[in-house]
């Protein structure tokens, strides 16, 4: 093996021997040697970073994860702890360790735009790692640790700028967004050279096991075989993972996952319940009329628009109205028009919203404690704000599209002034609300991991109370079907990835 | 490093660099920087450029470092330093920069003054060897070579640190001229290090090779049967090669010429 000799010292020594420069101070000489002894990395194994971070106080599961990734996984891993266990801290520890050991000089961190500042802040403050936010004008040759939003990074000319750099470590947050190999995001990451690589996601499987295959194939292509072989083994029935144990073992070689219970930390409990609701007569009539639409007009025959409308009416008439009104414009036959018009009128005339009433009831029973409501629709969000306002309850809205300052402002308002925060789906990432412990899932998403993300906003480190989750579902509607599918998906996740904290209800269906 | 050690370190650092201590207790220190030290650690080149071009009165900064914020009872505005903090790392770097080369003479004991004392010349060098693949390990070797006899000893720094050394030679003390030139001596010490490396256990490198081959096999499997392998195949392969690339690096921390009586 080649030995690399550094010749700097020799040159300086010659200069002193020839009296061209002055000799140095003996005390500083000794101090320097003592510091080197102190900093010396005497072992290939073990973590150096904790002694450099005396203020940090990481949890044992975080240190253990960092060690596992570096020693057993050789620096290529999926960090898949449950939401709220501090994956950023794990990534920070690993990055710090590699920087200390000199194995990483340049690193690239890719995150959703809304989390850029949070990452910069944490790495700076907790890890003393200076991070530079990517700007086109900067010369990347002089930037060591660069952070960029993945949506920006994947576009030209940024893409090419980043490809030109020799990054030693790539960190990708919210990596479940890379589940689809046909997207630009996926392609961008696939073409990045990944010497060391960390993918962070609490939800490596959202719908099926192929998502995990795609994720692992980004990290370590071939680890789960190639697509054909994987498909032939696992796709016979999409949700029926037969070779569980084998697959699980392979996955465990590249993935670290802690559930709340593994951490040894005292967690407050999570009380999850499904609250089945019955439509009122009027609502039922409208729902049935909507379900009939596909037999009335070809405009509504597409399964997708049908399901959308059914889901919307389970939420609020406001949510359904927009879609229905739009589709009504496409109707041409007089009988179609008449039926739809009639439906729209009935819809407009609806006085009762059973779900909203239930939500109100839960809020009043919460004894003035803070409540978060998650809905899928902006129209329902607006409706609920108004509805609660009439009942004398102040609420604030929250959307992912809000700017950073507006989000901070809303969070502040919620903490200090309003009892209720009403968030749409896109609001469920990167906001931490440990001061609240009631969550109403007003609408159910198709994807159980979205529920987990929502709950993770409040049930995370720092939560002091038991957390109450209320999943509202209308009986005898599409929401029955959603519930069933959610259960199946949770089952797949648990078989392949591991235990999942309760998100739907305390009782799990076995599949 | 305990807060106390850090305090001692910082204190000595500024004293040795002629920066007067204005105020301190055991948990904080307030110093007046010299112009040189300000330029080295305060990171304000534009200020110094301005002062130099306008001929203004230079006004080097004062610096307050809090070495133990948990015990500090006074209300002091200053930078908190701890092991790993950027400021302390910077002072470590400056220490290295200002403490790399020495020429030292052993001081005769006070009782022995009348007799003539002859000192023997030595070259002492502190080496750091780094083994790295996807992991790293470092070793320090402090070697010294007698420039008269060519004898080499290990643990040189530890041996001389207990001696009373000074940067100028004492009265009535003389040193022998060396028979081995310092640069030649350095080559001999380098050879000792090289020999040491050859004798070391290199299982770490073999393990890295095994892991590399295994990971490349996994990669090949992914692209099996594909005639024209895409660019990603080549970049992944390159990444794996870099990930496990074995390297041995030798650096010299510091070293110097020593004229000694006791060794």
XYZ file of C-alpha atoms in Angstrom:
774
model
C 0.000 0.000 0.000
C 1.164 3.491 -0.868
C 2.147 5.708 2.064
C 1.293 9.368 1.751
C 3.985 11.522 3.334
C 3.274 15.103 4.168
C 6.371 17.190 3.438
C 5.219 20.526 4.895
C 7.026 20.083 8.134
C 10.328 19.205 6.544
C 10.320 22.425 4.544
C 9.685 24.493 7.653
C 12.434 22.620 9.484
C 14.955 23.408 6.743
C 14.014 27.082 6.893
C 14.795 27.141 10.612
C 18.028 25.187 10.248
C 19.170 27.754 7.719
C 18.158 30.593 10.032
C 15.609 31.965 7.619
C 12.822 31.825 10.178
C 12.593 31.966 13.948
C 12.050 28.925 16.135
C 8.754 28.528 17.999
C 7.747 28.670 21.633
C 8.449 25.575 23.775
C 5.278 25.838 25.833
C 3.114 26.042 22.735
C 5.077 23.103 21.317
C 4.207 20.991 24.333
C 0.597 22.181 24.358
C 0.287 21.226 20.726
C 1.592 17.712 21.371
C -0.765 17.292 24.326
C -3.752 18.346 22.228
C -2.803 15.892 19.505
C -2.661 13.131 22.071
C -6.067 14.131 23.321
C -7.581 14.238 19.853
C -5.977 11.015 18.736
C -8.418 8.481 17.314
C -6.946 5.330 18.715
C -9.610 2.919 17.593
C -11.329 2.135 14.315
C -14.523 1.530 16.271
C -16.483 3.700 18.642
C -17.682 7.254 18.387
C -15.438 10.262 18.803
C -18.167 12.846 18.339
C -19.792 12.766 21.809
C -16.711 14.237 23.446
C -16.818 17.094 20.963
C -20.471 17.731 21.773
C -20.693 17.977 25.547
C -23.811 20.125 25.326
C -25.792 17.759 23.153
C -26.772 14.867 25.461
C -28.033 12.455 22.806
C -30.256 9.532 23.760
C -28.764 6.044 23.858
C -30.782 4.910 20.846
C -29.414 7.796 18.838
C -25.792 7.004 19.680
C -26.395 3.348 19.008
C -27.890 4.126 15.615
C -24.906 6.281 14.699
C -22.512 3.511 15.698
C -24.442 0.858 13.817
C -24.544 2.921 10.650
C -20.825 3.655 10.718
C -19.501 0.310 11.876
C -21.927 -2.264 10.536
C -23.490 -0.526 7.575
C -20.338 1.219 6.381
C -22.045 4.570 6.176
C -24.883 3.671 3.825
C -28.184 3.426 5.626
C -31.823 4.269 5.916
C -32.574 5.986 9.215
C -36.170 4.998 9.812
C -36.959 5.744 13.434
C -40.557 6.538 14.199
C -41.527 10.169 13.861
C -40.277 12.353 16.661
C -37.340 10.228 17.865
C -34.736 12.594 16.461
C -33.492 11.269 13.145
C -31.856 14.634 12.514
C -29.766 14.095 15.626
C -28.662 10.685 14.359
C -27.717 12.133 10.992
C -25.893 14.976 12.747
C -23.919 12.536 14.887
C -22.890 10.497 11.858
C -21.898 13.558 9.858
C -19.938 14.914 12.797
C -18.154 11.607 13.335
C -17.089 11.414 9.700
C -15.910 15.029 9.773
C -13.839 14.396 12.891
C -12.332 11.275 11.385
C -11.587 13.140 8.184
C -13.551 10.633 6.106
C -15.964 13.286 4.930
C -14.788 16.647 3.684
C -17.758 17.580 1.544
C -21.380 16.723 2.207
C -24.669 17.464 0.501
C -27.929 17.604 2.434
C -31.187 17.456 0.478
C -34.409 18.327 2.287
C -37.862 19.700 1.516
C -37.713 23.480 1.140
C -39.712 24.005 4.313
C -37.087 22.237 6.426
C -33.935 23.932 5.110
C -33.704 26.512 7.869
C -34.437 24.034 10.604
C -31.554 21.839 9.429
C -29.121 24.735 9.176
C -30.094 25.829 12.653
C -29.741 22.408 14.240
C -26.423 21.528 12.614
C -25.010 24.894 13.542
C -26.253 25.149 17.051
C -26.155 21.554 18.219
C -23.263 20.201 16.168
C -21.133 23.264 15.365
C -21.246 22.276 11.726
C -21.378 25.314 9.463
C -23.774 24.656 6.599
C -24.171 26.735 3.471
C -27.505 26.983 1.743
C -27.080 26.294 -1.948
C -27.193 29.359 -4.176
C -26.496 29.330 -7.852
C -24.023 32.184 -7.511
C -21.795 30.390 -4.999
C -18.727 28.539 -6.113
C -19.347 25.084 -4.692
C -15.639 24.327 -4.765
C -15.362 26.478 -1.680
C -18.414 25.130 0.122
C -17.970 22.034 2.222
C -21.345 21.277 3.738
C -24.119 22.310 1.366
C -27.851 22.117 1.931
C -30.425 22.425 -0.838
C -34.088 21.784 -1.333
C -34.418 18.695 -3.447
C -36.966 20.337 -5.722
C -34.466 22.998 -6.604
C -31.482 20.689 -6.778
C -33.015 18.398 -9.374
C -33.393 21.201 -11.942
C -30.804 22.579 -14.348
C -28.392 24.250 -13.913
C -28.301 23.352 -10.206
C -28.344 19.662 -10.978
C -25.192 19.896 -13.059
C -23.477 22.129 -10.509
C -24.076 19.545 -7.825
C -23.077 16.589 -10.012
C -19.758 18.321 -10.623
C -18.872 18.174 -6.970
C -17.227 15.249 -5.266
C -19.439 14.840 -2.209
C -18.364 12.220 0.305
C -21.703 12.069 2.092
C -25.237 12.619 0.868
C -28.059 13.059 3.402
C -31.658 13.035 2.202
C -34.469 13.941 4.578
C -38.078 12.831 4.039
C -36.709 10.173 1.717
C -40.088 8.467 1.297
C -40.617 11.082 -1.389
C -38.220 9.000 -3.455
C -40.455 5.964 -3.563
C -41.263 6.330 -7.237
C -38.392 5.586 -9.639
C -40.135 7.394 -12.474
C -39.861 10.814 -10.841
C -37.248 13.482 -11.458
C -36.349 13.422 -7.784
C -35.502 9.741 -7.951
C -33.529 10.084 -11.133
C -31.595 12.994 -9.696
C -30.592 11.080 -6.584
C -29.842 7.945 -8.552
C -27.266 9.820 -10.597
C -25.533 11.307 -7.582
C -22.385 9.501 -6.566
C -23.102 8.121 -3.107
C -19.963 7.164 -1.203
C -21.642 7.478 2.152
C -25.376 8.061 2.121
C -28.148 8.485 4.675
C -31.812 8.330 3.779
C -34.111 9.628 6.500
C -37.728 8.582 6.640
C -40.097 7.484 9.348
C -42.205 5.772 6.737
C -40.097 3.678 4.369
C -43.235 1.879 3.244
C -46.364 3.862 2.599
C -48.338 1.621 0.335
C -46.421 -1.430 -0.749
C -43.134 -3.194 -0.412
C -41.894 -1.965 -3.803
C -41.412 1.460 -2.321
C -38.844 0.012 0.014
C -37.263 -1.833 -2.874
C -36.904 1.474 -4.726
C -35.455 3.202 -1.716
C -32.896 0.489 -1.053
C -32.012 0.314 -4.734
C -31.050 3.975 -4.532
C -28.876 3.341 -1.535
C -27.381 0.007 -2.483
C -28.503 -1.254 -5.844
C -28.640 -5.031 -5.871
C -29.072 -5.447 -2.144
C -32.600 -6.741 -2.682
C -31.719 -8.211 -6.058
C -32.746 -6.554 -9.275
C -36.267 -5.550 -10.071
C -37.187 -8.714 -11.983
C -36.127 -11.121 -9.271
C -37.641 -9.016 -6.553
C -40.881 -8.747 -8.419
C -41.079 -12.458 -9.101
C -40.747 -13.223 -5.409
C -42.807 -10.485 -3.877
C -45.387 -9.361 -6.335
C -47.555 -12.477 -6.631
C -49.889 -10.711 -4.317
C -48.927 -7.203 -3.547
C -49.839 -7.173 0.091
C -48.879 -10.670 0.937
C -45.304 -10.641 1.946
C -44.433 -14.279 2.211
C -40.729 -14.398 2.551
C -41.007 -12.021 5.456
C -38.142 -13.165 7.567
C -35.663 -13.290 4.742
C -36.651 -9.886 3.483
C -36.674 -8.424 6.951
C -33.157 -9.611 7.541
C -31.879 -8.097 4.323
C -33.587 -4.848 5.196
C -32.083 -4.812 8.643
C -28.645 -4.791 7.078
C -29.268 -1.342 5.661
C -31.935 0.131 7.901
C -32.002 1.348 11.488
C -35.422 1.617 13.014
C -36.375 2.346 16.590
C -39.929 2.478 17.736
C -40.825 4.584 20.740
C -40.793 1.509 22.943
C -37.244 0.542 21.909
C -35.768 3.776 23.094
C -35.867 3.177 26.799
C -37.360 6.624 27.192
C -40.530 6.991 29.226
C -43.165 7.841 26.672
C -46.537 9.209 27.424
C -49.179 6.859 26.116
C -51.048 7.192 22.931
C -54.793 6.660 23.078
C -56.068 6.024 19.626
C -59.681 5.436 18.743
C -61.851 5.218 15.708
C -65.073 7.113 16.173
C -67.667 5.699 13.781
C -70.363 8.175 12.862
C -73.768 7.803 11.278
C -74.915 10.331 8.647
C -78.131 12.229 9.335
C -81.040 11.459 7.006
C -80.329 14.491 4.819
C -76.626 13.767 4.564
C -77.333 10.138 3.780
C -79.626 11.144 0.944
C -76.972 13.384 -0.580
C -74.318 10.691 -0.199
C -76.490 8.133 -1.914
C -77.318 10.549 -4.713
C -73.605 11.108 -5.247
C -72.986 7.378 -5.330
C -75.741 7.110 -7.934
C -74.105 9.684 -10.213
C -72.062 7.109 -12.070
C -75.279 5.548 -13.328
C -76.674 8.893 -14.321
C -73.964 10.356 -16.457
C -70.742 9.237 -18.107
C -69.137 12.406 -16.757
C -69.053 10.697 -13.368
C -68.252 7.189 -14.494
C -64.555 7.460 -13.795
C -63.732 5.698 -10.546
C -61.391 8.443 -9.548
C -63.855 11.308 -9.666
C -66.449 9.137 -7.947
C -64.150 8.332 -5.053
C -63.052 11.947 -4.807
C -66.631 13.119 -4.470
C -67.501 10.448 -1.939
C -64.506 11.334 0.171
C -65.305 15.013 -0.081
C -68.900 14.677 1.015
C -67.709 12.695 4.017
C -65.729 15.792 4.896
C -68.025 18.726 4.185
C -70.509 19.920 1.622
C -68.123 22.783 0.889
C -65.433 20.349 -0.182
C -67.817 18.426 -2.426
C -69.505 21.501 -3.855
C -66.496 22.760 -5.787
C -65.829 19.442 -7.491
C -69.460 18.767 -8.203
C -70.055 22.203 -9.597
C -67.079 21.852 -11.894
C -68.306 18.525 -13.202
C -71.799 19.828 -13.603
C -70.413 22.182 -16.303
C -69.415 19.125 -18.301
C -72.901 17.660 -18.298
C -74.738 18.152 -21.561
C -77.817 15.894 -21.524
C -80.908 17.560 -19.947
C -81.550 14.666 -17.550
C -77.921 14.693 -16.395
C -78.103 18.418 -15.830
C -81.385 18.130 -13.962
C -80.109 15.391 -11.677
C -76.911 17.228 -10.901
C -78.679 20.533 -10.378
C -81.059 18.848 -7.996
C -78.144 17.334 -6.155
C -76.376 20.670 -5.935
C -79.490 22.227 -4.457
C -79.879 19.491 -1.913
C -76.223 19.871 -1.093
C -76.527 23.593 -0.611
C -79.562 23.105 1.577
C -77.796 20.739 3.985
C -77.879 22.185 7.481
C -76.131 19.537 9.459
C -72.564 18.302 9.353
C -72.399 15.302 11.651
C -68.625 15.125 11.595
C -68.169 18.777 12.420
C -70.584 18.394 15.320
C -68.586 15.469 16.627
C -65.368 17.455 16.281
C -66.970 20.279 18.227
C -68.053 17.852 20.919
C -64.512 16.504 21.263
C -63.140 20.033 21.482
C -65.555 21.022 24.253
C -64.749 17.840 26.156
C -61.052 18.642 25.962
C -61.551 21.205 28.729
C -59.936 24.073 26.907
C -56.845 22.040 26.097
C -55.315 22.520 22.661
C -56.679 20.465 19.766
C -55.332 19.925 16.256
C -57.709 19.018 13.461
C -56.309 17.515 10.278
C -58.371 17.654 7.133
C -57.574 16.785 3.545
C -59.445 19.747 2.074
C -58.901 23.450 2.137
C -62.670 23.980 1.780
C -63.338 21.913 4.900
C -60.605 23.808 6.690
C -62.325 27.113 5.953
C -65.732 25.665 6.808
C -64.538 24.308 10.139
C -62.923 27.603 11.101
C -66.172 29.353 10.434
C -68.300 26.699 12.126
C -66.179 26.718 15.271
C -66.072 30.496 15.292
C -69.876 30.597 15.412
C -69.703 28.272 18.392
C -67.300 30.655 20.100
C -64.115 28.682 19.489
C -61.107 30.446 18.008
C -58.985 28.489 15.581
C -56.011 29.175 13.325
C -55.293 27.618 9.924
C -52.071 25.897 8.937
C -50.910 24.965 5.450
C -47.624 23.754 4.084
C -47.638 26.612 1.601
C -47.285 29.183 4.345
C -43.947 30.945 4.447
C -41.615 30.173 7.305
C -42.497 33.337 9.178
C -46.224 32.775 8.729
C -45.925 29.227 9.992
C -44.044 30.411 13.051
C -46.693 33.072 13.571
C -49.569 30.582 13.352
C -47.790 28.241 15.727
C -47.371 31.118 18.145
C -51.023 32.122 17.839
C -52.071 28.549 18.462
C -49.852 28.294 21.498
C -50.997 31.535 23.037
C -54.370 32.586 21.690
C -56.342 29.867 19.924
C -57.613 26.544 21.224
C -57.704 24.860 17.859
C -55.345 24.559 14.924
C -56.771 23.299 11.650
C -54.147 21.891 9.320
C -54.301 20.477 5.841
C -52.215 17.489 4.883
C -49.291 19.470 3.578
C -49.005 21.058 6.981
C -48.037 17.826 8.657
C -44.306 17.945 8.105
C -41.699 19.837 9.996
C -43.889 21.475 12.587
C -43.533 20.395 16.169
C -46.386 20.967 18.582
C -45.524 19.130 21.763
C -47.654 21.533 23.788
C -50.787 19.959 22.343
C -52.065 16.442 22.960
C -55.383 16.074 21.161
C -55.439 15.232 17.473
C -58.615 14.868 15.462
C -58.200 13.170 12.107
C -61.207 14.733 10.541
C -60.613 12.983 7.231
C -58.631 9.811 6.747
C -55.894 9.728 4.136
C -55.267 6.605 2.030
C -51.837 6.289 3.400
C -51.336 5.208 7.016
C -47.941 6.871 7.154
C -49.609 10.216 6.687
C -51.517 9.496 9.877
C -48.265 8.588 11.558
C -46.717 11.850 10.337
C -49.685 13.790 11.702
C -49.582 12.135 15.092
C -45.827 12.592 15.145
C -46.324 16.350 15.279
C -47.477 16.046 18.887
C -46.342 12.626 20.096
C -42.616 13.279 20.079
C -39.777 13.965 22.480
C -40.924 16.711 24.791
C -44.563 15.671 25.028
C -45.585 15.539 28.665
C -49.174 14.317 28.442
C -50.882 11.251 27.116
C -51.839 11.872 23.543
C -55.413 11.392 22.350
C -56.067 10.563 18.732
C -59.599 10.624 17.366
C -60.102 9.113 13.926
C -63.486 10.142 12.604
C -65.071 7.838 10.042
C -68.542 7.813 8.495
C -70.188 4.406 8.553
C -71.475 2.769 5.367
C -69.421 5.060 3.162
C -66.133 5.050 1.309
C -64.455 5.645 4.656
C -65.214 2.048 5.655
C -63.184 1.004 2.678
C -60.374 3.416 3.534
C -60.199 2.020 7.047
C -59.898 -1.496 5.745
C -57.129 -0.548 3.341
C -55.282 1.354 6.022
C -55.290 -1.762 8.142
C -53.889 -3.866 5.333
C -51.113 -1.388 4.671
C -50.218 -1.205 8.330
C -49.981 -4.978 8.272
C -47.528 -4.945 5.364
C -45.440 -2.315 7.076
C -45.240 -4.261 10.297
C -44.332 -7.484 8.571
C -41.503 -5.968 6.606
C -40.264 -2.985 8.542
C -41.279 -3.661 12.082
C -43.601 -2.669 14.804
C -45.618 0.471 14.337
C -47.147 2.471 17.131
C -50.934 2.605 17.135
C -52.222 4.992 14.542
C -55.698 3.792 13.661
C -56.941 2.183 16.800
C -55.573 0.247 19.710
C -56.838 -2.996 18.175
C -55.090 -4.249 15.136
C -56.724 -6.305 12.480
C -54.663 -9.322 11.654
C -54.143 -9.998 7.991
C -11.283 17.899 28.528
C -12.738 19.248 31.748
C -13.649 22.911 32.090
C -10.649 23.349 34.399
C -8.263 21.927 31.815
C -9.762 24.124 29.158
C -9.345 27.143 31.373
C -5.690 26.312 31.984
C -5.140 25.735 28.307
C -6.713 29.020 27.226
C -4.889 30.914 29.932
C -1.484 29.543 28.993
C -2.193 30.087 25.345
C -2.778 33.797 25.794
C 0.063 34.291 28.227
C 2.537 32.565 25.898
C 1.294 34.755 23.077
C 1.777 37.947 25.109
C -1.909 38.786 25.375
C -2.456 40.423 28.775
C -5.214 39.023 30.965
C -7.482 41.878 31.997
C -9.933 40.070 34.209
C -10.555 36.444 35.129
C -11.707 33.973 37.680
C -11.749 30.195 37.415
C -14.672 30.159 35.018
C -13.988 32.973 32.595
C -11.129 34.933 31.159
C -10.989 38.357 29.541
C -7.879 39.128 27.484
C -6.463 41.956 25.432
C -5.335 40.551 22.106
C -2.145 41.684 20.436
C -2.353 42.894 16.864
C -0.889 39.606 15.605
C -3.354 37.499 17.592
C -6.294 39.645 16.507
C -5.311 39.067 12.889
C -5.016 35.352 13.525
C -8.240 34.632 15.316
C -10.759 37.459 14.971
C -11.399 37.013 11.273
C -11.671 40.638 10.291
C -9.241 41.171 7.432
C -11.151 44.176 6.148
C -10.670 46.048 9.393
C -6.938 45.440 9.325
C -6.691 46.399 5.691
C -8.514 49.603 6.511
C -6.256 50.418 9.465
C -3.165 49.741 7.423
C -4.247 51.823 4.452
C -5.478 54.810 6.495
C -2.732 54.689 9.079
C -5.356 54.720 11.816
C -4.485 53.804 15.382
C -4.838 49.988 15.478
C -7.274 48.820 18.053
C -6.950 45.064 18.612
C -9.975 43.424 20.159
C -10.558 42.136 23.649
C -11.918 38.648 23.978
C -13.943 37.128 26.778
C -14.150 33.365 26.965
C -16.402 31.533 29.385
C -14.775 28.240 30.251
C -17.408 26.901 32.637
C -20.803 28.420 32.144
C -22.405 26.138 34.725
C -20.260 27.476 37.529
C -20.157 31.082 36.417
C -22.093 33.163 38.938
C -21.227 36.628 37.619
C -23.108 37.957 34.686
C -20.423 38.043 32.019
C -20.965 38.520 28.328
C -18.650 36.247 26.402
C -18.194 33.233 24.187
C -18.777 29.881 25.809
C -15.944 27.499 24.971
C -15.962 23.763 25.483
C -14.197 20.849 23.872
C -15.392 20.798 20.272
C -16.488 24.416 20.191
C -15.291 26.262 17.098
C -13.267 28.755 19.123
C -11.311 26.111 20.985
C -10.671 24.173 17.778
C -9.325 27.396 16.317
C -6.990 27.938 19.274
C -5.780 24.340 18.844
C -4.968 25.090 15.221
C -3.124 28.283 16.104
C -1.198 26.439 18.798
C -0.073 23.955 16.203
C 0.888 26.723 13.828
C 2.945 28.480 16.487
C 4.389 25.385 18.092
C 5.785 23.302 15.247
C 9.552 23.857 15.374
C 11.769 24.299 18.398
C 15.443 24.491 19.247
C 15.977 23.801 22.944
C 18.916 23.465 25.303
C 18.930 21.632 28.567
C 19.577 23.902 31.521
C 22.229 22.704 33.954
C 21.077 22.266 37.537
C 21.854 25.321 39.645
C 24.163 23.383 42.009
C 26.523 22.308 39.243
C 27.370 25.728 37.909
C 31.197 25.785 38.036
C 31.852 22.742 35.874
C 31.680 22.860 32.115
C 28.728 21.111 30.672
C 28.601 19.441 27.282
C 25.250 18.858 25.592
C 24.503 16.227 22.957
C 22.430 17.178 19.913
C 19.228 15.288 19.123
C 16.460 15.578 16.581
C 13.009 14.862 17.997
C 9.942 14.373 15.800
C 6.323 13.656 16.682
C 4.626 11.624 13.977
C 0.994 10.799 13.418
C 0.098 7.799 11.287
C -3.455 7.555 9.991
C -4.923 4.363 8.620
C -8.146 4.952 6.752
C -10.630 3.114 4.612
C -14.304 3.500 5.461
C -13.004 3.832 9.016
C -9.951 5.462 10.577
C -7.349 4.901 13.235
C -4.442 7.080 14.289
C -1.214 6.429 16.157
C 1.338 8.874 17.541
C 5.037 8.126 17.570
C 7.436 10.421 19.305
C 10.904 9.529 18.042
C 14.271 11.005 18.913
C 17.644 10.382 17.298
C 21.029 11.106 18.824
C 22.996 13.072 16.230
C 26.293 11.741 17.543
C 25.586 8.036 17.755
C 22.498 7.586 15.594
C 20.688 5.879 18.476
C 16.928 6.131 18.128
C 14.481 6.101 20.990
C 10.703 5.914 21.118
C 8.658 8.007 23.552
C 11.040 10.911 23.120
C 8.589 13.666 23.960
C 7.572 11.985 27.208
C 11.242 11.634 28.170
C 12.171 15.265 27.599
C 9.021 16.857 28.927
C 10.313 16.398 32.473
C 13.633 18.154 31.673
C 14.310 21.810 32.210
C 14.783 23.212 28.707
C 15.336 26.741 27.487
C 15.644 28.344 24.131
C 19.129 29.787 24.634
C 22.185 27.973 25.817
C 23.341 28.644 29.375
C 26.656 30.171 30.264
C 29.470 27.667 30.620
C 27.537 25.166 28.600
C 28.592 23.893 25.211
C 27.246 21.509 22.710
C 28.965 19.053 20.438
C 28.693 19.553 16.701
C 26.567 16.866 15.164
C 28.015 14.093 13.101
C 24.675 13.184 11.564
C 23.025 16.083 9.765
C 19.494 16.852 10.958
C 17.939 16.191 7.558
C 19.703 12.880 7.297
C 18.460 12.113 10.803
C 14.940 12.922 9.719
C 15.272 10.411 6.889
C 16.337 7.756 9.359
C 13.329 8.481 11.545
C 11.069 8.331 8.491
C 12.535 4.904 7.797
C 11.667 3.795 11.324
C 8.077 4.892 10.771
C 7.931 3.088 7.447
C 9.252 -0.035 9.079
C 6.727 0.293 11.874
C 3.925 0.537 9.323
C 5.155 -2.611 7.605
C 5.097 -4.504 10.861
C 1.637 -3.330 11.861
C -1.393 -5.559 11.626
C -3.280 -4.648 8.480
C -6.386 -6.733 8.939
C -8.319 -3.474 8.625
C -7.195 -3.118 5.013
C -8.000 -6.712 4.169
C -11.434 -6.347 5.692
C -12.071 -3.226 3.655
C -11.062 -5.109 0.511
C -13.440 -7.938 1.316
C -16.295 -5.547 1.928
C -15.535 -3.697 -1.262
C -15.565 -6.850 -3.346
C -18.795 -7.965 -1.741
C -20.501 -4.644 -2.417
C -19.345 -4.649 -6.024
C -20.754 -8.159 -6.461
C -24.103 -6.914 -5.126
C -23.989 -4.026 -7.582
C -23.125 -6.317 -10.493
C -26.080 -8.465 -9.586
C -28.401 -5.479 -9.873
C -27.241 -4.795 -13.416
C -26.872 -8.446 -14.414
C -27.819 -9.196 -17.984
C -27.849 -5.562 -19.039
C -25.624 -5.176 -22.077
C -25.021 -1.430 -22.031
C -24.664 -0.583 -18.413
C -25.986 2.909 -17.619
C -23.842 5.696 -16.233
C -25.227 5.060 -12.768
C -23.474 1.681 -12.758
C -20.105 3.311 -13.248
C -20.743 6.039 -10.689
C -21.980 3.533 -8.091
C -18.933 1.402 -8.691
C -16.648 4.381 -8.319
C -18.435 5.324 -5.105
C -17.863 1.846 -3.666
C -14.192 1.955 -4.605
C -13.795 5.301 -2.868
C -15.805 4.179 0.137
C -13.372 1.367 0.931
C -10.198 2.842 -0.489
C -7.358 2.072 1.914
C -4.929 4.847 2.699
C -1.963 5.331 4.973
C -0.960 8.869 5.771
C 2.014 10.109 7.769
C 2.098 13.618 9.169
C 4.554 15.344 11.410
C 2.863 17.213 14.260
C 6.010 19.007 15.359
C 9.659 18.470 16.032
C 12.978 20.152 16.595
C 16.594 20.209 17.582
C 17.377 19.379 21.192
C 20.702 19.722 22.991
C 20.585 17.448 25.984
C 22.755 16.450 28.862
C 20.628 13.845 30.569
C 20.038 11.485 27.674
